[in-house]
Amino acid sequence: MRKRHSLPLQLALIALAIVGAAALVGAAASPGKPSAQLVIASTVDVKGKTSPCGCSIPKGGFARRASFLDSLRAQDGAVALVDAGGFFPEPNDYEDNAAFMMETMVLLHTDAVGMGEKELRWGRGFLKAQIARTKLPVVCANLLDRQSKKPFVATSLVKKIGSTKVGFFGLMSDKVDTGPSRDSLLVEEPTAAATRTVAALKKQGATVIVLLSQLGKVESEDLVTAVPGIDLVIVGRNVPLLQKGRMILNTLACYGGEQGQYLGVSRLDLSPQGRMTSGVNEMSILDPTVPEHPQVLAAVKGFEEAFNEKLRRKEKERVASQAGAQTSNNGLEVDHFLGAEVCARCHTSEAEQWRTTAHARAWETLVDHKVDARPDCIPCHVVGYQKPGGFKTGDDAAKLADVQCENCHGMGTNHEKYAETRITEATCKGCHDATASPRFDFALFEPHIRHVKPDVLPELPAKPKVSKMVGSATMGSSH
Ligand code: HEC
Ligand code: HEC
Ligand code: HEC
Ligand code: HEC
C-alpha cells in the first residue's frame, strides 16, 4: 500500500511551513497511477469549527476529516483537497481560532482554498499575515486592491493531481460588506473575473477547472451557466446541504453544508486527454463512526484547551472591569435572574427533585469537555446567558451554571406571574432543538423533569450510538 508522510513527520513539517517552507503543500498530490478518475474532497463554510459539534450526534472536526482523507487517499491515490472559503469563526476575539484553522488546513495538505467576506472580518492585514505565516494556498479572482487594482491574493493556481493538471480559482460576492478593509479593497463583478481566469488557467495547461465559490447558491449557479469551462463548483456561503450534487449544464455542483460536518467527495471521469466527461458527488458524514486521527486530535485538543483558558481569563477581566456598572444593572427596577438557590429556600422538594435531573449537570458537561468558555456552547447549558442578572463567566459561574428553575419558569423577579404561565413544549424546544436534541419527544421527556415523580417513567429514546461502520477499521488506522 502506498504511504504518504506519516503524521508525526507532518507535524514536524508544519513548524517548517510556518517559518517559510512551502514544501508541505506540494506534497498533497502524491503521484498516482494514470487515472481515469479525479477525486476532489471538499469542505465549505467551516466557520472555525475545529472539533465535532455539540449536537447529539457529534459531527465533523479536523481529526475525523484527517482520517477520512487518509482512507480516501489510500483507496483512490491522488485526491485533491479543497475548501471553498468561509472557514473563519463567527465570534469576536477568535483570531487565534482563525490562525489555527489555517495551520491545520495546511497540515491536512489542502490544495486550494477560496475565501469570502468572513475571512476579511479582522481586516486585510490579519489575513495577509496568516497567509504568509501558514502558506495556505488561498485564491480569489475578483478581490482587488482598490488603489493598485492588483489582486489581493493569488487569483488562481494550477496543480498536478495524479497525472491531471487541475486549475483552481476562487470568487466572492460583490454584494457583501468587506469589513474593516472596505475602503481599500474592491470586489469585482464575478462573471468578468471568471471568464478571464478560466482562459488563463487553460493557457497554463489546466484540463480540469474547479471554482471555489463564496457566491451563494443562486449566484454560483448563474455564474457557471454564464461562464463555460468550469468543470466543478464547490458552492459556498449559506448553502443548504444536498446529499448528492447535480449537473448545471456542463458543470458539476457540490453543495457542502457547513461547519465541516460533512466532506464532499466529487469523482470526475476523465477522457484520455484529462478532460472531464462526467462526474458525480456525494456528501460523506463525519459522524462518530469515523475514527479521529490521533495526532490531529492531539493538536486540536491542545489548541482548544489553551484557547478556552485564554477566553476564560479575558471574560473574567471584562466582568471585573464592568463590576461597577453591573451592580446598578442588578437593581430591582430591572427584571432579572436570581438563581436556583433563592428558589430552593422556599421550594425545597422541587429543588431536591431538580438536583436529580440531567439539567443540574449541564454545566459539568461543558467543563468535562473543556468548552465552558465557548460562547456557542454556553447558552443552553446555563441560566440567562448575557441577559440581566444572568450567567457570566467568572464569579457568577456557580450560581447560574446549569439548566435551572428560571430556564423553564422565567426570571425570578416575575414570580407573581408564574401562576399565569404554562410551561409547554415550546419552552423545552428553545434548547432541545433539532440539532442539539433530535431525539426530543415532549411526551417522553416531560415526565423525567416533573417535580413529582410519576409511578412509571417512560423510557427515553436511546442516545445516538456510535455504531461500528463497515470498513471503518481501515480508516486512518494504517497510520
Ligand atoms: C420566599 C419564598 C419563595 C421564593 C424565594 C420563591 N417562591 Fe415560588 N412560590 C412561593 C409561594 C408561597 C408560592 C405559592 C403562591 C401562591 O399560592 O400562589 C409560590 C409559587 C410558585 C410557583 C407556582 C405558581 C403557580 O401557582 O402555578 C412556581 C412555578 C414557583 N413558585 C417557582 C419559583 C421559582 C422558580 C423561584 C426562584 C426564582 C421561586 N419560586 C422563588 C414562594 C417562593
Ligand atoms: C436552557 C436549555 C434547556 C431547556 C429550556 C430545557 N432543557 Fe432539557 N436539557 C438541556 C441540556 C443542556 C441537557 C443535557 C444536560 C447534560 O446532561 O449535560 C438537557 C437534558 C434533558 C433531559 C435528560 C435527557 C437524558 O438523556 O437523560 C431531559 C429528560 C430533558 N432535558 C427534558 C426537558 C424538558 C421536558 C424541557 C421542557 C419542559 C427541557 N428539558 C427544557 C437543556 C434544556
Ligand atoms: C441550542 C441549545 C444547545 C447548545 C447551543 C449546545 N447544547 Fe449541548 N445540549 C443541549 C441539549 C438540549 C442537550 C440534551 C440533548 C438530549 O439529551 O437529547 C445537550 C447535550 C449535550 C451533551 C451530552 C450530555 C450527555 O451526557 O448526554 C454534550 C456533551 C453537549 N451538549 C455539549 C455541547 C457543546 C460542546 C456545545 C457547543 C459546541 C453545546 N453542547 C451547545 C443543548 C445545547
Ligand atoms: C425543565 C423545566 C423545569 C425546570 C428546570 C424546573 N421546573 Fe418547576 N415546573 C416545571 C413544569 C413543567 C411544572 C408543571 C406546572 C406547569 O406546567 O407550569 C413545574 C411546576 C413547578 C411548581 C408548581 C408546583 C409543582 O410542583 O407542580 C413549582 C413550585 C416549581 N415548578 C418550582 C421549581 C423550582 C424551584 C425549580 C428549580 C429548583 C424548578 N421548578 C425547575 C418545569 C420545570
XYZ file of C-alpha atoms and ligand atoms in Angstrom:
651
model
C 0.000 0.000 0.000
C 1.273 3.428 -0.873
C 2.134 5.529 2.139
C 2.020 9.238 2.487
C 4.078 11.142 5.036
C 3.359 9.832 8.482
C 1.668 12.374 10.676
C 4.399 12.871 13.238
C 6.535 13.895 10.286
C 3.809 16.158 9.023
C 3.583 17.760 12.419
C 7.297 18.349 12.396
C 6.989 19.823 8.934
C 4.307 22.259 9.909
C 6.825 24.018 12.077
C 8.915 24.425 8.954
C 5.924 25.561 6.955
C 5.324 28.255 9.495
C 8.830 29.632 9.151
C 8.557 29.635 5.426
C 8.920 26.258 3.726
C 6.211 25.705 1.159
C 7.072 22.058 0.620
C 4.266 20.594 2.669
C 1.535 21.916 0.424
C 3.279 20.463 -2.582
C 3.132 17.019 -1.048
C -0.629 16.899 -1.363
C -0.727 15.374 -4.792
C 1.009 12.076 -4.439
C 1.936 10.720 -7.855
C -0.821 8.287 -8.791
C -1.377 5.744 -11.495
C -2.566 7.403 -14.722
C -6.106 7.705 -13.507
C -9.332 7.851 -15.403
C -10.853 9.430 -12.370
C -10.070 12.559 -10.422
C -11.247 12.696 -6.822
C -11.757 16.066 -5.151
C -12.648 16.248 -1.469
C -14.137 19.491 -0.262
C -15.371 21.480 2.699
C -17.011 24.884 2.812
C -18.235 27.385 5.419
C -16.480 25.549 8.233
C -16.829 28.673 10.407
C -13.951 27.958 12.704
C -15.175 24.541 13.813
C -12.140 22.581 14.876
C -13.880 19.666 16.581
C -17.245 17.912 16.346
C -20.414 19.889 17.033
C -22.093 19.693 20.429
C -25.083 18.090 18.739
C -26.426 14.793 19.967
C -24.673 13.147 17.022
C -21.378 14.997 17.159
C -20.330 15.586 13.565
C -17.222 16.993 11.945
C -13.870 18.122 13.291
C -10.369 18.131 11.838
C -9.396 14.798 13.399
C -12.154 12.920 11.594
C -11.557 14.833 8.379
C -7.904 13.786 8.504
C -8.585 10.099 8.984
C -11.330 10.089 6.361
C -8.891 11.675 3.909
C -6.255 9.108 4.765
C -8.658 6.350 3.853
C -9.730 8.125 0.655
C -6.136 8.616 -0.361
C -5.281 5.001 0.429
C -8.171 3.899 -1.744
C -8.008 6.393 -4.606
C -4.400 7.545 -4.664
C -4.335 11.133 -5.822
C -7.069 13.072 -4.089
C -7.257 16.848 -4.178
C -8.463 18.591 -1.037
C -10.087 21.992 -1.290
C -12.010 24.385 0.910
C -14.338 26.888 -0.703
C -13.930 29.569 1.968
C -15.948 30.743 4.926
C -13.599 28.979 7.336
C -13.122 31.897 9.741
C -15.090 31.713 13.004
C -18.028 33.975 13.809
C -17.445 35.118 17.409
C -15.316 38.147 18.206
C -11.984 37.527 19.932
C -11.495 34.363 17.870
C -8.411 35.423 15.928
C -6.428 32.534 17.430
C -9.034 30.104 16.193
C -8.769 31.562 12.661
C -4.999 31.178 12.728
C -5.273 27.586 13.944
C -7.798 26.780 11.192
C -5.284 27.886 8.585
C -2.376 25.941 10.113
C -4.428 22.815 10.304
C -5.692 23.114 6.737
C -2.046 23.178 5.685
C -1.367 20.174 7.910
C -4.111 18.285 6.090
C -2.482 19.139 2.726
C -5.218 21.383 1.423
C -4.502 22.084 -2.251
C -6.528 25.247 -2.763
C -8.737 27.444 -0.596
C -11.367 30.004 -1.525
C -12.336 32.993 0.576
C -15.201 35.400 1.216
C -16.136 38.305 3.423
C -15.783 36.145 6.540
C -12.050 35.902 6.000
C -11.859 39.706 5.896
C -13.560 40.314 9.232
C -10.317 41.153 11.034
C -9.040 43.237 8.134
C -6.721 42.614 5.229
C -3.588 42.845 7.360
C -4.592 39.959 9.597
C -5.470 37.659 6.700
C -2.347 38.555 4.729
C -0.131 37.897 7.745
C -1.727 34.488 8.335
C -1.365 33.516 4.680
C 2.301 34.497 4.810
C 2.815 32.569 8.047
C 0.997 29.375 7.129
C 1.456 29.346 3.327
C -2.166 28.330 2.926
C -2.942 28.461 -0.831
C -5.794 30.999 -0.755
C -7.208 32.077 -4.122
C -9.719 34.746 -5.105
C -10.019 36.050 -8.665
C -12.170 39.093 -8.047
C -10.831 40.724 -4.891
C -8.638 43.680 -5.768
C -6.729 46.404 -4.047
C -8.829 49.492 -4.661
C -5.868 51.678 -5.499
C -3.488 49.487 -7.480
C -6.253 47.254 -8.930
C -3.934 44.325 -8.261
C -5.410 41.079 -6.909
C -5.313 40.953 -3.118
C -4.358 37.231 -3.036
C -3.465 34.818 -5.848
C -6.345 34.690 -8.350
C -5.855 31.007 -9.115
C -3.385 28.164 -9.156
C -2.626 25.106 -11.270
C -1.635 21.886 -9.629
C -0.944 18.368 -10.811
C -3.256 15.942 -9.068
C -2.080 12.467 -10.077
C -1.452 12.958 -13.770
C -4.085 15.656 -14.271
C -3.379 19.378 -14.360
C -6.142 21.000 -12.357
C -6.828 24.726 -12.245
C -8.388 26.139 -9.078
C -9.817 29.617 -8.652
C -11.997 31.416 -6.163
C -14.750 34.012 -6.359
C -16.558 36.034 -3.732
C -19.739 38.038 -3.954
C -19.577 41.694 -4.940
C -22.734 42.370 -2.907
C -21.138 41.952 0.507
C -19.504 44.176 3.053
C -15.782 43.506 3.103
C -15.428 44.608 6.715
C -12.754 46.855 8.178
C -10.871 46.978 4.867
C -13.859 48.010 2.785
C -12.204 51.307 1.855
C -9.067 49.711 0.492
C -10.452 46.578 -1.182
C -12.736 46.211 -4.164
C -14.782 43.181 -5.206
C -15.030 42.991 -8.970
C -18.171 41.734 -10.716
C -17.600 37.933 -10.723
C -18.541 36.995 -14.328
C -15.815 39.060 -15.960
C -13.215 37.852 -13.483
C -14.295 34.220 -14.013
C -14.144 34.440 -17.827
C -10.666 35.923 -17.669
C -9.403 33.425 -15.086
C -10.767 30.330 -16.847
C -8.976 31.429 -20.032
C -5.753 31.994 -18.115
C -5.950 28.579 -16.426
C -6.491 26.841 -19.784
C -3.483 28.679 -21.160
C -1.415 27.274 -18.309
C -2.454 23.761 -19.375
C -5.188 23.011 -16.851
C -7.559 20.394 -18.303
C -9.935 20.419 -15.343
C -11.143 23.667 -13.759
C -12.551 23.953 -10.253
C -14.316 27.006 -8.852
C -14.263 27.598 -5.086
C -17.290 29.793 -4.715
C -18.398 32.134 -1.947
C -21.188 33.467 -4.148
C -24.074 31.647 -2.503
C -26.358 29.197 -4.255
C -28.166 31.285 -6.854
C -25.193 33.431 -7.866
C -22.940 30.363 -8.166
C -25.433 28.593 -10.393
C -25.928 31.678 -12.568
C -22.187 32.096 -12.889
C -21.380 28.578 -14.103
C -24.289 28.886 -16.534
C -22.885 32.140 -17.918
C -19.191 31.207 -17.961
C -18.325 27.999 -19.854
C -15.323 25.825 -18.996
C -15.837 25.299 -15.265
C -15.985 21.546 -14.536
C -16.703 21.579 -10.816
C -18.044 24.243 -8.494
C -17.931 23.910 -4.725
C -20.889 26.060 -3.724
C -20.464 28.024 -0.529
C -21.896 30.847 1.608
C -25.089 29.893 3.453
C -25.830 26.992 1.153
C -28.005 24.108 2.339
C -26.522 20.660 2.187
C -27.510 18.406 -0.715
C -26.627 14.755 -0.218
C -25.849 14.407 -3.919
C -24.654 17.174 -6.211
C -26.078 17.894 -9.632
C -25.043 18.962 -13.110
C -25.713 22.544 -14.174
C -25.154 22.450 -17.960
C -21.612 21.019 -18.045
C -20.631 21.882 -14.503
C -20.884 19.514 -11.567
C -22.058 21.400 -8.482
C -21.334 20.306 -4.918
C -23.430 21.720 -2.074
C -21.482 21.065 1.071
C -23.469 22.333 4.035
C -21.387 23.955 6.737
C -19.269 23.678 9.875
C -17.177 20.840 8.465
C -19.746 18.256 9.472
C -19.567 16.607 6.054
C -16.860 16.091 3.470
C -17.854 16.465 -0.182
C -16.393 13.767 -2.412
C -16.564 14.596 -6.124
C -15.484 11.965 -8.637
C -14.786 13.216 -12.150
C -14.381 10.724 -15.011
C -11.665 11.844 -17.371
C -11.003 11.334 -21.067
C -7.501 10.208 -22.128
C -6.771 13.920 -22.638
C -7.564 14.514 -18.998
C -10.859 16.331 -19.550
C -13.966 15.716 -17.542
C -16.520 13.535 -19.326
C -18.910 13.095 -16.435
C -18.956 13.406 -12.699
C -20.851 12.699 -9.517
C -20.509 13.799 -5.963
C -21.825 12.857 -2.608
C -21.541 14.243 0.905
C -19.919 11.948 3.466
C -20.999 12.497 7.038
C -18.176 12.809 9.581
C -20.063 11.164 12.408
C -18.674 9.139 15.324
C -18.157 6.094 13.084
C -15.244 7.951 11.503
C -12.207 7.488 13.721
C -10.283 10.523 14.925
C -6.756 10.849 13.651
C -4.739 10.678 16.898
C -2.089 13.283 16.081
C -4.546 15.744 14.579
C -6.808 15.171 17.559
C -3.942 15.961 19.910
C -3.194 19.169 18.031
C -6.859 20.215 18.133
C -7.248 19.406 21.826
C -4.048 21.236 22.667
C -5.273 24.315 20.860
C -8.808 24.215 22.254
C -7.746 23.843 25.859
C -5.304 26.712 25.687
C -7.846 28.821 23.836
C -10.621 28.054 26.316
C -8.293 29.097 29.128
C -7.460 32.342 27.356
C -11.129 33.170 26.760
C -11.907 32.493 30.388
C -9.201 34.919 31.527
C -10.427 37.567 29.110
C -14.035 37.208 30.211
C -13.029 37.474 33.861
C -11.152 40.679 33.172
C -14.121 42.044 31.286
C -16.530 41.169 34.094
C -14.198 42.690 36.677
C -13.896 45.939 34.752
C -17.668 46.151 34.449
C -18.316 45.285 38.075
C -19.435 48.799 38.884
C -21.920 49.031 36.040
C -23.233 45.596 36.887
C -24.297 46.432 40.400
C -26.618 49.139 39.173
C -27.869 46.806 36.433
C -28.870 44.341 39.131
C -31.043 46.959 40.722
C -34.548 45.741 41.392
C -36.140 48.019 38.797
C -34.913 45.693 36.029
C -36.300 42.145 35.801
C -33.508 39.673 36.250
C -32.483 36.114 37.109
C -31.963 35.040 40.723
C -30.576 31.517 40.578
C -31.963 28.218 41.916
C -30.576 28.701 45.416
C -33.031 31.508 46.002
C -35.970 29.394 44.804
C -34.798 26.421 46.847
C -35.198 28.380 50.080
C -38.971 28.038 49.747
C -39.473 25.212 47.208
C -37.353 22.534 48.829
C -38.987 19.489 47.303
C -38.911 20.868 43.725
C -35.267 21.785 44.187
C -34.400 18.327 45.507
C -36.060 16.690 42.546
C -34.370 19.092 40.139
C -30.954 18.154 41.518
C -31.544 14.572 40.342
C -32.087 15.613 36.717
C -29.585 15.923 33.894
C -30.343 19.658 33.865
C -28.478 20.054 37.143
C -25.366 18.593 35.491
C -25.476 20.580 32.246
C -22.589 22.850 33.239
C -20.402 19.995 34.367
C -20.842 18.504 30.905
C -19.273 21.602 29.373
C -16.474 21.632 31.932
C -15.752 17.952 31.272
C -15.480 18.681 27.575
C -13.368 21.787 28.264
C -15.762 24.005 26.320
C -17.063 26.020 29.266
C -15.741 29.299 27.882
C -17.168 28.905 24.392
C -19.999 31.337 23.600
C -21.543 28.848 21.170
C -21.893 26.173 23.875
C -22.791 28.139 26.990
C -26.320 29.485 26.261
C -28.332 26.243 26.636
C -26.236 24.926 29.499
C -26.706 27.907 31.887
C -29.271 30.447 33.110
C -29.824 33.650 31.136
C -26.524 33.900 29.302
C -25.763 37.579 28.699
C -29.202 38.620 29.962
C -29.888 40.842 33.009
C -28.553 39.141 36.125
C -27.793 36.062 34.002
C -24.736 33.887 33.668
C -21.356 35.458 33.146
C -18.054 33.637 33.190
C -16.311 34.307 36.444
C -17.851 34.929 39.861
C -21.419 34.003 38.926
C -20.441 30.663 37.451
C -21.528 28.579 40.418
C -24.803 30.395 40.983
C -26.160 30.435 37.459
C -24.494 27.483 35.798
C -26.684 24.511 34.743
C -30.234 24.463 33.400
C -32.172 25.761 36.405
C -35.675 26.701 37.535
C -35.654 30.003 35.682
C -34.816 28.394 32.332
C -38.304 26.901 32.410
C -40.210 29.258 34.724
C -38.720 32.566 33.607
C -36.982 35.345 35.549
C -37.491 35.091 39.290
C -38.452 38.731 39.565
C -41.584 37.765 37.612
C -42.595 35.311 40.339
C -46.100 36.681 40.723
C -46.779 35.982 37.037
C -45.706 32.318 37.263
C -49.266 31.256 38.033
C -50.397 32.599 34.652
C -47.694 30.972 32.585
C -47.924 27.370 31.497
C -44.768 25.556 30.592
C -45.208 23.955 27.196
C -43.186 22.061 24.665
C -42.020 25.401 23.217
C -40.146 26.130 26.469
C -38.098 22.973 26.008
C -37.518 23.460 22.307
C -35.601 26.655 22.875
C -32.772 24.277 23.794
C -33.965 20.849 22.700
C -33.887 21.879 19.066
C -33.393 19.665 16.050
C -29.623 19.994 16.186
C -28.915 19.653 19.896
C -31.630 17.127 20.685
C -33.039 15.415 17.594
C -34.421 12.591 19.727
C -36.520 15.025 21.783
C -40.130 13.964 22.266
C -42.059 16.059 24.772
C -44.360 13.219 25.823
C -41.393 11.029 26.729
C -39.061 13.695 28.135
C -41.508 15.715 30.241
C -42.215 13.034 32.891
C -38.462 12.919 33.566
C -38.375 16.526 34.741
C -41.722 16.512 36.580
C -41.312 17.658 40.182
C -43.489 14.860 41.447
C -42.061 11.724 40.005
C -44.700 9.664 38.176
C -45.000 5.996 39.119
C -43.884 4.855 35.702
C -41.226 6.746 33.815
C -41.279 6.265 30.036
C -38.003 5.174 28.566
C -36.166 7.869 26.618
C -35.124 7.166 23.044
C -31.583 5.818 23.030
C -28.809 8.387 22.811
C -27.353 8.251 19.325
C -24.900 5.403 19.454
C -21.526 5.048 17.881
C -22.227 2.104 15.667
C -19.319 0.388 14.052
C -19.352 1.184 10.388
C -18.325 -1.427 7.859
C -14.800 -0.707 6.734
C -14.092 1.750 9.492
C -11.283 -0.465 10.721
C -9.217 0.519 7.691
C -9.920 4.201 8.049
C -6.967 6.119 9.305
C -5.788 3.253 11.414
C -2.988 2.426 8.993
C -1.036 5.462 10.216
C -39.868 33.414 49.724
C -40.325 32.135 49.262
C -40.307 31.886 47.764
C -39.260 32.012 46.912
C -37.855 32.525 47.215
C -39.719 31.551 45.644
N -41.026 31.168 45.719
Fe -42.133 30.352 44.274
N -43.735 30.392 45.408
C -43.754 30.724 46.753
C -45.094 30.601 47.248
C -45.513 30.897 48.671
C -45.890 30.191 46.152
C -47.355 29.934 46.144
C -48.000 31.205 45.716
C -49.444 31.031 45.547
O -50.046 30.427 46.416
O -49.944 31.495 44.531
C -45.001 30.038 45.033
C -45.390 29.598 43.770
C -44.516 29.227 42.776
C -44.876 28.565 41.549
C -46.259 28.072 41.181
C -47.068 29.114 40.526
C -48.446 28.520 40.214
O -49.346 28.816 41.006
O -48.543 27.794 39.241
C -43.758 28.391 40.841
C -43.625 27.750 39.465
C -42.690 28.971 41.631
N -43.179 29.465 42.785
C -41.360 28.975 41.199
C -40.381 29.651 41.884
C -39.072 29.872 41.348
C -38.571 29.347 40.007
C -38.385 30.595 42.238
C -36.983 31.113 42.137
C -36.724 32.005 41.038
C -39.271 30.817 43.361
N -40.464 30.263 43.094
C -38.920 31.509 44.483
C -42.660 31.092 47.486
C -41.408 31.357 46.998
C -31.959 26.149 28.828
C -31.986 24.995 27.976
C -32.935 23.855 28.260
C -34.297 23.922 28.451
C -35.203 25.135 28.430
C -34.731 22.560 28.642
N -33.652 21.709 28.592
Fe -33.707 19.705 28.895
N -31.669 19.618 28.691
C -30.858 20.689 28.415
C -29.476 20.262 28.427
C -28.269 21.138 28.160
C -29.485 18.891 28.725
C -28.271 17.972 28.854
C -27.708 18.089 30.218
C -26.441 17.270 30.362
O -26.538 16.053 30.505
O -25.371 17.866 30.304
C -30.894 18.510 28.885
C -31.330 17.236 29.209
C -32.653 16.878 29.370
C -33.124 15.568 29.742
C -32.251 14.375 30.039
C -32.034 13.560 28.818
C -31.290 12.284 29.135
O -30.794 11.700 28.187
O -31.217 11.906 30.300
C -34.497 15.603 29.772
C -35.433 14.463 30.094
C -34.879 16.954 29.438
N -33.732 17.700 29.219
C -36.194 17.388 29.340
C -36.568 18.711 29.151
C -37.950 19.165 29.074
C -39.169 18.268 29.114
C -37.901 20.512 28.951
C -39.073 21.466 28.871
C -40.068 21.377 29.891
C -36.499 20.897 28.928
N -35.728 19.786 29.045
C -36.043 22.196 28.821
C -31.251 21.982 28.174
C -32.543 22.462 28.343
C -29.429 25.002 21.339
C -29.019 24.660 22.690
C -27.668 23.992 22.889
C -26.433 24.454 22.513
C -26.099 25.742 21.774
C -25.477 23.465 22.945
N -26.119 22.456 23.598
Fe -25.279 20.802 24.406
N -27.119 20.014 24.774
C -28.310 20.675 24.587
C -29.420 19.795 24.912
C -30.885 20.143 24.828
C -28.849 18.560 25.291
C -29.585 17.283 25.675
C -29.869 16.523 24.409
C -30.591 15.204 24.621
O -30.335 14.517 25.614
O -31.406 14.887 23.724
C -27.399 18.744 25.183
C -26.473 17.751 25.481
C -25.109 17.914 25.372
C -24.161 16.874 25.649
C -24.489 15.458 26.056
C -24.617 15.311 27.521
C -24.834 13.836 27.839
O -24.066 13.329 28.607
O -25.768 13.254 27.266
C -22.919 17.392 25.419
C -21.583 16.698 25.554
C -23.102 18.756 24.985
N -24.443 19.039 24.982
C -22.061 19.616 24.649
C -22.261 20.828 23.980
C -21.201 21.572 23.346
C -19.754 21.153 23.298
C -21.769 22.668 22.796
C -21.093 23.761 21.986
C -20.431 23.315 20.808
C -23.193 22.612 23.081
N -23.445 21.484 23.804
C -24.113 23.569 22.707
C -28.467 21.978 24.156
C -27.453 22.738 23.575
C -37.252 21.595 32.679
C -38.168 22.572 33.124
C -38.316 22.880 34.594
C -37.319 23.176 35.482
C -35.824 23.197 35.203
C -37.962 23.467 36.732
N -39.312 23.357 36.615
Fe -40.694 23.756 38.045
N -42.158 23.124 36.798
C -41.978 22.700 35.511
C -43.243 22.224 34.988
C -43.455 21.666 33.592
C -44.191 22.387 36.013
C -45.659 21.979 35.990
C -46.542 23.178 36.002
C -46.681 23.826 34.646
O -46.982 23.148 33.677
O -46.495 25.056 34.596
C -43.474 22.978 37.132
C -44.046 23.335 38.316
C -43.409 23.934 39.381
C -44.036 24.402 40.605
C -45.517 24.325 40.924
C -45.824 23.214 41.867
C -45.480 21.870 41.332
O -44.622 21.200 41.930
O -46.045 21.450 40.304
C -43.055 24.912 41.389
C -43.209 25.486 42.780
C -41.814 24.774 40.666
N -42.058 24.194 39.442
C -40.584 25.180 41.129
C -39.402 24.897 40.521
C -38.117 25.150 41.118
C -37.887 25.752 42.480
C -37.187 24.755 40.213
C -35.674 24.766 40.367
C -35.110 24.151 41.542
C -37.890 24.277 39.040
N -39.225 24.366 39.274
C -37.273 23.817 37.868
C -40.793 22.730 34.782
C -39.561 22.983 35.315
